[in-house]
CSV table of C-alpha atoms (C1' of nucleotides) in Angstrom, one decimal:
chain,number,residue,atom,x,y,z
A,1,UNK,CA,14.0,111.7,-19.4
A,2,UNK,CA,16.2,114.0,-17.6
A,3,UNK,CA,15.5,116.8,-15.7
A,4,UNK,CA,15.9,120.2,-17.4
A,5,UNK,CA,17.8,121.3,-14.4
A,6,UNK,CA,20.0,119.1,-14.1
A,7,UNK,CA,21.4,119.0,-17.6
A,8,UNK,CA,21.6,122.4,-17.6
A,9,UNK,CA,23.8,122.5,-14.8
A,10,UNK,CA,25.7,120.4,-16.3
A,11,UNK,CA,25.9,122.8,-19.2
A,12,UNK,CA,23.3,121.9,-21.5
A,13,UNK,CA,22.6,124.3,-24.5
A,14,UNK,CA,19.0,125.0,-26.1
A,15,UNK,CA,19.0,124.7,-30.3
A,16,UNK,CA,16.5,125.8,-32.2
A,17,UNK,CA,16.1,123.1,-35.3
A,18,UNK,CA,13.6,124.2,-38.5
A,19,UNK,CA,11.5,121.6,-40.0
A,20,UNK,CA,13.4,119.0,-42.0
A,21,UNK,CA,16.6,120.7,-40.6
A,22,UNK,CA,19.4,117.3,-39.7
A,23,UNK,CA,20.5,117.4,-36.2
A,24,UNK,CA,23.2,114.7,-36.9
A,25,UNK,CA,24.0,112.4,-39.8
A,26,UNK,CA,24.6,108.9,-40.4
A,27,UNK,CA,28.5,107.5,-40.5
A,28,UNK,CA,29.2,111.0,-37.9
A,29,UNK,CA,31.0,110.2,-34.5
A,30,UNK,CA,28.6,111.1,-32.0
A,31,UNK,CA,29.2,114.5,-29.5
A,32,UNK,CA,26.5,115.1,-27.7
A,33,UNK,CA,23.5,114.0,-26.2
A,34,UNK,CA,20.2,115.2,-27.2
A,35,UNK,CA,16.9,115.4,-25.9
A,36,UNK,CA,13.9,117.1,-27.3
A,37,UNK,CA,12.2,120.2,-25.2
A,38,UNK,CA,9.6,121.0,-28.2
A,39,UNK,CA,8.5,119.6,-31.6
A,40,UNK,CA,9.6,116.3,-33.4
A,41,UNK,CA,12.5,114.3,-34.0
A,42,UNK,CA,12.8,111.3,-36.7
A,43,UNK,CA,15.6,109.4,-36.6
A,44,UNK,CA,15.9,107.5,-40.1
A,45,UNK,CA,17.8,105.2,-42.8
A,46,UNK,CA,18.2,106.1,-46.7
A,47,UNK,CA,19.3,102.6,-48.6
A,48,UNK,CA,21.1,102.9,-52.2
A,49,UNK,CA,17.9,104.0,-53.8
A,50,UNK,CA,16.4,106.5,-51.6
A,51,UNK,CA,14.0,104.4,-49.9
A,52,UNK,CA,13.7,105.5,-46.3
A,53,UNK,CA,13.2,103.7,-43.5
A,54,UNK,CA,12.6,105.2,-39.8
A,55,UNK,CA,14.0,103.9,-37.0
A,56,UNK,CA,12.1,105.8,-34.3
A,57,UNK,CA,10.2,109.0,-33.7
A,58,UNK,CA,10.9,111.1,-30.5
A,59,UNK,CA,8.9,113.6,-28.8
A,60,UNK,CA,9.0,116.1,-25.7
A,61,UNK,CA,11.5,115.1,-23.2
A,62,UNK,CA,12.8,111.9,-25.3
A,63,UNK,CA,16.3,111.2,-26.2
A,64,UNK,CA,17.9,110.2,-28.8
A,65,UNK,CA,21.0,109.2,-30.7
A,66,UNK,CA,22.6,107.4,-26.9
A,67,UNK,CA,23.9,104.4,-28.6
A,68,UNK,CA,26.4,105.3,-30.5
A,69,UNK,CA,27.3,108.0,-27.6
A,70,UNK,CA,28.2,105.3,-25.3
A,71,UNK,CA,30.1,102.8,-28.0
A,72,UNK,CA,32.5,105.1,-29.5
A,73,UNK,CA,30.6,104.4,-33.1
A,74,UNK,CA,29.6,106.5,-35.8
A,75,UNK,CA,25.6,107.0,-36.4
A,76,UNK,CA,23.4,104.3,-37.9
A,77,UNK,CA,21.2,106.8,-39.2
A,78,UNK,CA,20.3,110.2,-39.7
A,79,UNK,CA,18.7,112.4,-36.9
A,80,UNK,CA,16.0,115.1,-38.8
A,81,UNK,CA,13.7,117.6,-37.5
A,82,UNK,CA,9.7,116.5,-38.6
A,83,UNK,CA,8.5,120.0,-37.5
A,84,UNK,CA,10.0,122.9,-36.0
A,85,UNK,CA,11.9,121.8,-32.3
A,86,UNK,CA,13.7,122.9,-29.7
A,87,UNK,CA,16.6,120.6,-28.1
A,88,UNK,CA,19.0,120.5,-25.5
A,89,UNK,CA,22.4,119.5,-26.3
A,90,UNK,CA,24.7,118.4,-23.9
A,91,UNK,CA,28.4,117.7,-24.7
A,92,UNK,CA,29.6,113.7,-24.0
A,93,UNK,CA,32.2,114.9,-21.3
A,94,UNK,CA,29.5,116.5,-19.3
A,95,UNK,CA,27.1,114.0,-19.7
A,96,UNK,CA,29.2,111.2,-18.8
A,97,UNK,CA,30.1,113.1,-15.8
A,98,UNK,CA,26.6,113.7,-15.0
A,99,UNK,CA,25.7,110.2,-15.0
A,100,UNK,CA,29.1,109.2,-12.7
A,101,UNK,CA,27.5,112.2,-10.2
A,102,UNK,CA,23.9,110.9,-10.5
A,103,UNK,CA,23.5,107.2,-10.3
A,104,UNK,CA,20.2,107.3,-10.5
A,105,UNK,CA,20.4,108.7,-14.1
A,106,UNK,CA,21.8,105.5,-15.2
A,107,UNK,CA,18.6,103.4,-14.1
A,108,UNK,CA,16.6,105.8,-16.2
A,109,UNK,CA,18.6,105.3,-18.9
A,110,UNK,CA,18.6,101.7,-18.4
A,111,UNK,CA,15.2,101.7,-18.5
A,112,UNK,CA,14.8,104.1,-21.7
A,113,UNK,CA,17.2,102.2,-23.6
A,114,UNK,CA,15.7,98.9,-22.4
A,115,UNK,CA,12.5,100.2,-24.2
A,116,UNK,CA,13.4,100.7,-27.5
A,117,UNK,CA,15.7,97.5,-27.2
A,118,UNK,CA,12.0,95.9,-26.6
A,119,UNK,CA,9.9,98.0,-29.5
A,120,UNK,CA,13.1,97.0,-32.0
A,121,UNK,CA,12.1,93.5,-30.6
A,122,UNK,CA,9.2,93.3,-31.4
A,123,UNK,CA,9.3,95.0,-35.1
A,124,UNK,CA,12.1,93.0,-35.5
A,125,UNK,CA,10.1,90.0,-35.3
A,126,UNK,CA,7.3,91.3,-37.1
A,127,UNK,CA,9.0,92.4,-40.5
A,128,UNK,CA,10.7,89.6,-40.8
A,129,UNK,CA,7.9,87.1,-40.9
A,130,UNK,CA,4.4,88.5,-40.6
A,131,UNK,CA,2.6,89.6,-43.3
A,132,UNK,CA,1.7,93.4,-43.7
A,133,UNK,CA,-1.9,93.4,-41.4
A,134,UNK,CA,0.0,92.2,-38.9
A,135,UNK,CA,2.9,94.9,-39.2
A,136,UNK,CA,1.0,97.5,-39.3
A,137,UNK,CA,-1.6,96.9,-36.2
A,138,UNK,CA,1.7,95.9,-34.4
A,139,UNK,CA,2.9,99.6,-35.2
A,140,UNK,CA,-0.1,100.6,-34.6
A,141,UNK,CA,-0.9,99.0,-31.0
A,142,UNK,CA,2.6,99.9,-29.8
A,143,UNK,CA,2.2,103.4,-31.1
A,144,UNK,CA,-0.6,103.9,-28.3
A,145,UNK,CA,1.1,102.5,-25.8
A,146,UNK,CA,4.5,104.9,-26.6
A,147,UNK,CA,3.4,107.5,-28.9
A,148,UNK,CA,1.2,110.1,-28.1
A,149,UNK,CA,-1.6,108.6,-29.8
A,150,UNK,CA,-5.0,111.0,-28.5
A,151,UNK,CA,-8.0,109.0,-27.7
A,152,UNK,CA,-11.4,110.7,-28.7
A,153,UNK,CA,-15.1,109.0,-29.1
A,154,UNK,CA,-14.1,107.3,-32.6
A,155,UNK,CA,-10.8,105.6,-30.6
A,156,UNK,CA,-7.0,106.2,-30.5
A,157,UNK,CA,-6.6,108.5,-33.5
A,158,UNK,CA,-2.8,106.8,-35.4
A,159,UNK,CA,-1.5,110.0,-36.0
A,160,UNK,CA,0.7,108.8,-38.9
A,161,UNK,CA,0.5,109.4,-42.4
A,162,UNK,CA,0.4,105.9,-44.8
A,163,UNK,CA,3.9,107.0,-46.2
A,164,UNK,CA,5.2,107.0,-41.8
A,165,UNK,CA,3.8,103.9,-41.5
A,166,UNK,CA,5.2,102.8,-44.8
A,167,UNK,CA,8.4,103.5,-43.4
A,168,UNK,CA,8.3,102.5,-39.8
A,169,UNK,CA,7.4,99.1,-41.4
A,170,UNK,CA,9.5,98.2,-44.5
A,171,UNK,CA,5.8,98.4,-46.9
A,172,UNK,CA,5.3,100.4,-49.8
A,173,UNK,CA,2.7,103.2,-49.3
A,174,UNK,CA,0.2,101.8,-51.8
A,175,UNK,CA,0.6,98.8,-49.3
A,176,UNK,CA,-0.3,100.6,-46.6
A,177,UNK,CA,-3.0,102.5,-48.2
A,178,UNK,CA,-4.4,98.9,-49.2
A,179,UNK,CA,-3.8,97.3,-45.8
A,180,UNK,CA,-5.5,99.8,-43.7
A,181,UNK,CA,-8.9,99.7,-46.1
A,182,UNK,CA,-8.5,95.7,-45.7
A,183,UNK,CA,-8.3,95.7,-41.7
A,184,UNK,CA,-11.2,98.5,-42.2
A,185,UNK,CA,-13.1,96.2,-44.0
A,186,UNK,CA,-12.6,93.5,-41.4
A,187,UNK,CA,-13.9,96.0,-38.6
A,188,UNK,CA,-10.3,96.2,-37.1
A,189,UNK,CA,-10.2,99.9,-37.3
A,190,UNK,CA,-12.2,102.7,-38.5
A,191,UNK,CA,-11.5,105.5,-41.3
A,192,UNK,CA,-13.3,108.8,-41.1
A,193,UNK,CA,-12.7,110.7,-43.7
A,194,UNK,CA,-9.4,109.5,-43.9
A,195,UNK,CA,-7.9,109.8,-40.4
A,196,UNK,CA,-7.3,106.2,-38.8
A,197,UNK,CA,-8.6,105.4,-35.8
A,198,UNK,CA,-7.9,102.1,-33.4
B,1,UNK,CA,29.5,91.0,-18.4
B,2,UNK,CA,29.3,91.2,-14.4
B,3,UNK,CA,32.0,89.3,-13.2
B,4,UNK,CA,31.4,85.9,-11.9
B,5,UNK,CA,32.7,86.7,-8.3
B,6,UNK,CA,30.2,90.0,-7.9
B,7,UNK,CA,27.1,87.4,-8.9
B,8,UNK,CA,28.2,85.3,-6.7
B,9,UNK,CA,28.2,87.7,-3.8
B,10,UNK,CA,24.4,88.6,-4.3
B,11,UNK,CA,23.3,85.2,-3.9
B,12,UNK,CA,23.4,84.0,-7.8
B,13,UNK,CA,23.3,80.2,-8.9
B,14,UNK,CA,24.5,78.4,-11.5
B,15,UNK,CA,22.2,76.3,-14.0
B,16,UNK,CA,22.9,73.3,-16.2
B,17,UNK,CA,20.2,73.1,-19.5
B,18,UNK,CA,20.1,70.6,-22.0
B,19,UNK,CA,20.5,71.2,-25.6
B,20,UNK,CA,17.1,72.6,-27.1
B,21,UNK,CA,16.0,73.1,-23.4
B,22,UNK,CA,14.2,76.5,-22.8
B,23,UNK,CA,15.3,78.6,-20.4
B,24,UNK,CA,12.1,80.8,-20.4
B,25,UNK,CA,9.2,81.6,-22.3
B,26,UNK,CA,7.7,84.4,-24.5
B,27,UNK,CA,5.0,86.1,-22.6
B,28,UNK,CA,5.7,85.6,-18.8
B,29,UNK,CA,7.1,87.6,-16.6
B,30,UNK,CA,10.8,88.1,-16.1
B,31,UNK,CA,11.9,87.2,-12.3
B,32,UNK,CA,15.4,86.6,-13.4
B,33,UNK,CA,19.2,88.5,-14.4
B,34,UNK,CA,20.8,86.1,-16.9
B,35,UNK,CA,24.4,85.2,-17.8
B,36,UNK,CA,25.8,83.0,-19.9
B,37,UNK,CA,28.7,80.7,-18.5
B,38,UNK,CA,29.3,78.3,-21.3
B,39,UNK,CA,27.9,76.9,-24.1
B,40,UNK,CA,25.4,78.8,-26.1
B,41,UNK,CA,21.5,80.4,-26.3
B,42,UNK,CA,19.5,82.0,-28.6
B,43,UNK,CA,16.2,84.2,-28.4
B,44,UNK,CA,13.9,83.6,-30.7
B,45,UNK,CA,9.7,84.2,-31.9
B,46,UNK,CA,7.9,82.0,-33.5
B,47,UNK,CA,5.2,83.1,-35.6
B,48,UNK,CA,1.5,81.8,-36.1
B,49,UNK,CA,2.3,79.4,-38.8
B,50,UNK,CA,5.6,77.8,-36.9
B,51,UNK,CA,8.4,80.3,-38.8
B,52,UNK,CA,11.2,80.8,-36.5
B,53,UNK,CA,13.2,84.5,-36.0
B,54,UNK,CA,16.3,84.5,-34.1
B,55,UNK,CA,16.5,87.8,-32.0
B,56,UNK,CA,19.7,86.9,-31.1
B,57,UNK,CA,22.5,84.4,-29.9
B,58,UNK,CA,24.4,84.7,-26.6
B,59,UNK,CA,27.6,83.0,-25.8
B,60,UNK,CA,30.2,83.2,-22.6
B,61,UNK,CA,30.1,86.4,-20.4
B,62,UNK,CA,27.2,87.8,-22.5
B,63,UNK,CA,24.2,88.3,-20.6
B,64,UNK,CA,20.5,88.1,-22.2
B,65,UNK,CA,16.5,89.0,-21.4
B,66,UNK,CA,17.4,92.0,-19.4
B,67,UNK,CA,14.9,94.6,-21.1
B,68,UNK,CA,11.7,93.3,-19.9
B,69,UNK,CA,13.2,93.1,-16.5
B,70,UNK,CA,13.9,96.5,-15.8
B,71,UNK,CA,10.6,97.0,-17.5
B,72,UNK,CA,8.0,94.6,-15.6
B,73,UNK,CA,6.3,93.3,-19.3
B,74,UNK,CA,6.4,89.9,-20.3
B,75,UNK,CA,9.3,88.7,-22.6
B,76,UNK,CA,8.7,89.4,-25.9
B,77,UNK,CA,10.6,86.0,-27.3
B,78,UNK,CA,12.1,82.8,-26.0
B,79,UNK,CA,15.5,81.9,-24.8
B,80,UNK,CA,16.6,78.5,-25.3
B,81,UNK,CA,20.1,76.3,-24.7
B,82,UNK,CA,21.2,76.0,-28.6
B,83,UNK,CA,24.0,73.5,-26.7
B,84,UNK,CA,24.4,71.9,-23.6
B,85,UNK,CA,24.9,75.3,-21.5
B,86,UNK,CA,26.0,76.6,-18.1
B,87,UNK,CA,23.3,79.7,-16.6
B,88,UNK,CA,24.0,82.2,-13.9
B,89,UNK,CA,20.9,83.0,-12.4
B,90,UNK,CA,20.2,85.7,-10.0
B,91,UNK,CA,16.7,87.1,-8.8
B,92,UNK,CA,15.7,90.0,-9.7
B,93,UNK,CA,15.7,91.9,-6.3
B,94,UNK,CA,19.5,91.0,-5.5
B,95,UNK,CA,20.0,91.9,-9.0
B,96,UNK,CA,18.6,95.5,-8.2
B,97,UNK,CA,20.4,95.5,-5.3
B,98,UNK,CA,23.7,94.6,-7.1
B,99,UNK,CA,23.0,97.4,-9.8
B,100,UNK,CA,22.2,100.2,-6.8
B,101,UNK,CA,25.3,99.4,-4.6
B,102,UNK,CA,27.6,99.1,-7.7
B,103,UNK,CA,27.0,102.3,-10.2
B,104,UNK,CA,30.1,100.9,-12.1
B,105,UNK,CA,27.9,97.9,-13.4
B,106,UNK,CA,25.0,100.3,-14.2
B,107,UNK,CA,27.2,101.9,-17.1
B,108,UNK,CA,28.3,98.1,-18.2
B,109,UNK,CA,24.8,97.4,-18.3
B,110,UNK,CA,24.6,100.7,-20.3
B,111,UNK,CA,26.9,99.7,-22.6
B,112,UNK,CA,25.9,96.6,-23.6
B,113,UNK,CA,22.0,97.7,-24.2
B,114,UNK,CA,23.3,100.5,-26.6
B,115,UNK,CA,25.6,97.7,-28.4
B,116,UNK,CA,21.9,95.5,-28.8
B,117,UNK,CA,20.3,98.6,-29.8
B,118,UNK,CA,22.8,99.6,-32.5
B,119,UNK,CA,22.9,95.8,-33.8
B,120,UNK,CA,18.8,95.9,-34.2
B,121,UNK,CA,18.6,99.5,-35.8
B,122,UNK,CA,21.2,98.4,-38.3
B,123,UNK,CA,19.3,95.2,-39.2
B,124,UNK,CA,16.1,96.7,-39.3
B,125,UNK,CA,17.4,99.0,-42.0
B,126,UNK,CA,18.7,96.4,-43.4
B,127,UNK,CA,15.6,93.8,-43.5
B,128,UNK,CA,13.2,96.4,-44.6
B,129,UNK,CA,15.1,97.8,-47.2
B,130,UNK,CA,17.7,95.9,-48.6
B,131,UNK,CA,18.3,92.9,-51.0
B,132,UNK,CA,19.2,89.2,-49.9
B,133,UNK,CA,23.0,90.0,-50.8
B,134,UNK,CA,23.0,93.0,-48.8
B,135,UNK,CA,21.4,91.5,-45.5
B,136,UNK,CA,23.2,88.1,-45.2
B,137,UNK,CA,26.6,90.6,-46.0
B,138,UNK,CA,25.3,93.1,-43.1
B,139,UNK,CA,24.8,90.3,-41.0
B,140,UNK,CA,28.2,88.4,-41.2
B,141,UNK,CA,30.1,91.8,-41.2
B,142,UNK,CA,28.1,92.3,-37.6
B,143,UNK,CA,29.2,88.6,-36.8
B,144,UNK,CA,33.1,89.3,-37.2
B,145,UNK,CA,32.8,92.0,-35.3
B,146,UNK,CA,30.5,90.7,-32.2
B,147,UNK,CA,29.8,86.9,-32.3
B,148,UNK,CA,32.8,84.3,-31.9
B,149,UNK,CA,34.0,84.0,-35.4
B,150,UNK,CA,37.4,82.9,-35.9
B,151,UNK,CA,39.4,84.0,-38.4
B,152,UNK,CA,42.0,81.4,-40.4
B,153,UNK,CA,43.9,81.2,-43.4
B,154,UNK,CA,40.2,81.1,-45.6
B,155,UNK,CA,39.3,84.7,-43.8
B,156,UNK,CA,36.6,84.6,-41.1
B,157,UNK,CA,34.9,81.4,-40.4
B,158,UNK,CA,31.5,82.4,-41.0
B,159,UNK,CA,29.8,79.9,-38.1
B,160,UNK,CA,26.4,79.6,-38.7
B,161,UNK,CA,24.3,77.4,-41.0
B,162,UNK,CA,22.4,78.5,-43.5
B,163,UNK,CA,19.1,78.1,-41.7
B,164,UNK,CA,20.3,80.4,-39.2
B,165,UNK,CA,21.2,83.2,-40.9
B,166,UNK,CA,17.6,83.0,-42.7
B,167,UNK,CA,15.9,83.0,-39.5
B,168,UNK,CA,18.2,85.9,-38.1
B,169,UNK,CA,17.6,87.9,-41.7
B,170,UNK,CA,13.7,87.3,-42.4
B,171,UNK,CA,15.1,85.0,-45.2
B,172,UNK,CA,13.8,81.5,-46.4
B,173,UNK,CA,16.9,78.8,-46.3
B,174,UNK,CA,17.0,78.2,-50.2
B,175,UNK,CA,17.1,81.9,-50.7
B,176,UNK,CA,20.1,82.4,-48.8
B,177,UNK,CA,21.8,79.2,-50.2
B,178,UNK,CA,21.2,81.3,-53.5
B,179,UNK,CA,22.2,84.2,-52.0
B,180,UNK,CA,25.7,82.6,-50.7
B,181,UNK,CA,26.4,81.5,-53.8
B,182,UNK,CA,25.7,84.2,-55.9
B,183,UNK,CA,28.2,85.9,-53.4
B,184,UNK,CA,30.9,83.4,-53.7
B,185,UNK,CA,30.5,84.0,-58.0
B,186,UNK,CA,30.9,87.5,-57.0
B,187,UNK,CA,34.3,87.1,-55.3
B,188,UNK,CA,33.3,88.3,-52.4
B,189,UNK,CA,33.3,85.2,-50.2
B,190,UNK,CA,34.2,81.3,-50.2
B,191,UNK,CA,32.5,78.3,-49.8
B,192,UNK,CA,35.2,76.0,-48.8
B,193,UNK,CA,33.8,72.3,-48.5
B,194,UNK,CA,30.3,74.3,-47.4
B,195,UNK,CA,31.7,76.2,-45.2
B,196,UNK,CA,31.4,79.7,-45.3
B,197,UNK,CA,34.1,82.1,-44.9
B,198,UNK,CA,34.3,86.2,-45.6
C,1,DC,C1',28.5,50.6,-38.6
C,2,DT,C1',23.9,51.5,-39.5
C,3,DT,C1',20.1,54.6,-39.3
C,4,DG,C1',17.8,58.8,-38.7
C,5,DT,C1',18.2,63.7,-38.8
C,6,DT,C1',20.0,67.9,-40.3
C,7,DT,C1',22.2,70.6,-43.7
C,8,DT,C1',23.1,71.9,-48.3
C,9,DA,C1',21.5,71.9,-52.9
C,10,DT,C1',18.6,72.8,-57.3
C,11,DG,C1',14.7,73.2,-60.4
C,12,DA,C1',9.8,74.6,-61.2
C,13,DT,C1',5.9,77.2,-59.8
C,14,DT,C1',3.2,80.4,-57.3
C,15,DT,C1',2.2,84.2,-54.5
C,16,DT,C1',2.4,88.6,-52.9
C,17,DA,C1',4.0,93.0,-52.4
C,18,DA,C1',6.5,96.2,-55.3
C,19,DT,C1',6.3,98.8,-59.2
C,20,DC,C1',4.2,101.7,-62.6
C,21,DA,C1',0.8,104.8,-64.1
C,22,DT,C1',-2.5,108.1,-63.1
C,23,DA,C1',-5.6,111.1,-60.5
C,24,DA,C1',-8.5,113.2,-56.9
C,25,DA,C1',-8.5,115.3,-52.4
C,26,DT,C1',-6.2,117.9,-49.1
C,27,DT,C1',-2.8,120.7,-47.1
C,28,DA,C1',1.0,124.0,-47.0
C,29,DG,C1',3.1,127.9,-48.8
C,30,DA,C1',3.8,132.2,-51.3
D,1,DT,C1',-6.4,133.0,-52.5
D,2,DC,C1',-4.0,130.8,-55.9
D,3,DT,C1',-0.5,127.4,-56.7
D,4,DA,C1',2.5,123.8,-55.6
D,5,DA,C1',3.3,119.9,-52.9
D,6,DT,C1',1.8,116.1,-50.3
D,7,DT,C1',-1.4,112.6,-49.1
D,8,DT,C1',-4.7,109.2,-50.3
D,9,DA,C1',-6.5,106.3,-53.8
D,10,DT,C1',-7.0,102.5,-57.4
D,11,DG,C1',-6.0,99.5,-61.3
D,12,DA,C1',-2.6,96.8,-64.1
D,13,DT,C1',1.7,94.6,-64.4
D,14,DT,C1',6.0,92.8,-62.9
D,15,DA,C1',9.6,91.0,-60.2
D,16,DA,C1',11.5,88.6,-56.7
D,17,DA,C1',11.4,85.7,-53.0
D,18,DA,C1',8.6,82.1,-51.1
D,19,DT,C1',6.9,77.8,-51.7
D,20,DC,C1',6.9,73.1,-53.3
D,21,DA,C1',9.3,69.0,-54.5
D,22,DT,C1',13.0,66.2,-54.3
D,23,DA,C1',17.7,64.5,-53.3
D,24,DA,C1',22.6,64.1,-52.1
D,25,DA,C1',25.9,64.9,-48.6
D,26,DA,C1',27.2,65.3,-43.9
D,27,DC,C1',26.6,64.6,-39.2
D,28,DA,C1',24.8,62.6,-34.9
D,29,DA,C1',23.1,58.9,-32.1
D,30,DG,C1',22.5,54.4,-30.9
DNA sequence: CTTGTTTTATGATTTTAATCATAAATTAGA
DNA sequence: TCTAATTTATGATTAAAATCATAAAACAAG
């Protein structure tokens, strides 16, 4: 999103995060902004029970965790380290003074926030009314498009595991599981030997 | 949002719609910056067998339909008058124009994308998640603090109908008449003469 | 003031995804 | 390389909200 550089001449500092380390938790007052150099970043909801639910997953040179940086208001959710990452943290004072010394900044993050305004949209829309084939090729189809989905001969592979999709879309795995062998079955995607490919 | 005056300035023009007019449509393009002078509008999808979900409901000074305009994709629900309203259009190249020559709007613009953002990640948690009780709660709580509601000797006026709040929770309108009432038993609202207040 | 529409309301029934139980296959870790 | 943990899988059962049906109350329009 933003240049390497520049953040870190605005006094950005690299962090090492190990896999399922937290980066920030939910009801914290936001500090910094954050963007990933390396590796992957879920940002994600537990309710009362445990059951997870995941707002967004972020990859090389996305941000994350703006929001709440911008309104003064604690975290909505948990920021947690899928694999091993590297990200650069750069404290609010600077970045707000980088984005008053770099108009231009703001139109990207216009822009970056305007796209997850749109994918939350669309989910939205989708969870509340569709039923599960629906919300998962939704996921699935905007995942290409935003994800870095790899194309190969078989199709886009959907590199997600039932339980991800599970939680990007408020179904249970074994719905999932039972969705993706029904849109299979309907010739809407392929399995091979167990990967899932659109 | 912008004030009324800097709108002006760039050319904008001011709209009359009817109640239950539409203002635009899902899937075309956006060629318009939106702002709400009076009355009141509210972006919504329906789905393939007619069920409505409200996305959201704009009143005075709040401005609505950006994202797919700084994007250039289609919009992914419809806006339409809920009452007899009051629209300040402008076109989208003075409204480029407007955000270049005026970086002070660019972080207002900011702002109120990252309020959107943080309303739809904590009602996705919510709707995929969460009981009835917990949702409709989630969303009134949101409502005192962001839409119009006034508060009186009864507590906040909670000024939506019933039908509304299903469509803006995923919920079907005799679920959350169940849902209010179970509440009210619970002590921890009122239904004054059917009105609902927290 | 009458009529039509919307909103609120309640009971009975159905549907669908969640839950529960269990296990094989695969991957990760020690 | 052996073991533990995760992922995928499938069948049976349950629970909870959706659906269906119907109606009274409130409101809006003429």
């Amino acid at each position: 999103m933003i240049t390497v550089d520049l953040l870190q001449k605005y006094g950005a500092l690299k962090k090492s995060f190990g896999k399922n380390e937290i980066i920030f938790e939910e009801g914290n007052l936001p500090s910094h902004y954050y963007q990933v150099i390396s590796g992957e970043v879920k940002m994600s909801n537990y309710n009362d029970d445990g059951r997870e639910f995941i707002q967004g997953i972020f990859y090389k040179d996305q941000s994350f965790g703006e929001p709440p940086l911008f309104l003064n208001q604690n975290y909505p959710a948990n920021a947690i380290a899928v694999d091993d990452s590297e990200i650069l943290l750069l404290t609010k004072n600077n970045f707000m003074k980088l984005l008053e010394e770099n108009p231009a900044v703001s139109i990207k993050i216009i822009e970056n926030l305007a796209q997850r305004l749109y994918y939350k949209s669309v989910m939205a829309a989708e969870m509340s009314t569709q039923e599960p084939e629906h919300r998962v090729l939704k996921l699935m189809d905007h995942g290409i498009a935003y994800f870095n989905f790899k194309k190969d001969e078989n199709g886009y592979l959907i590199n997600f595991t039932r339980q991800q999709i599970g939680d990007l879309t408020g179904l249970r795995v074994e719905t999932v599981i039972r969705t993706i062998k029904a849109l299979e079955k309907k010739g809407i995607l392929k399995i091979i030997n167990r990967k899932v490919y659109r």
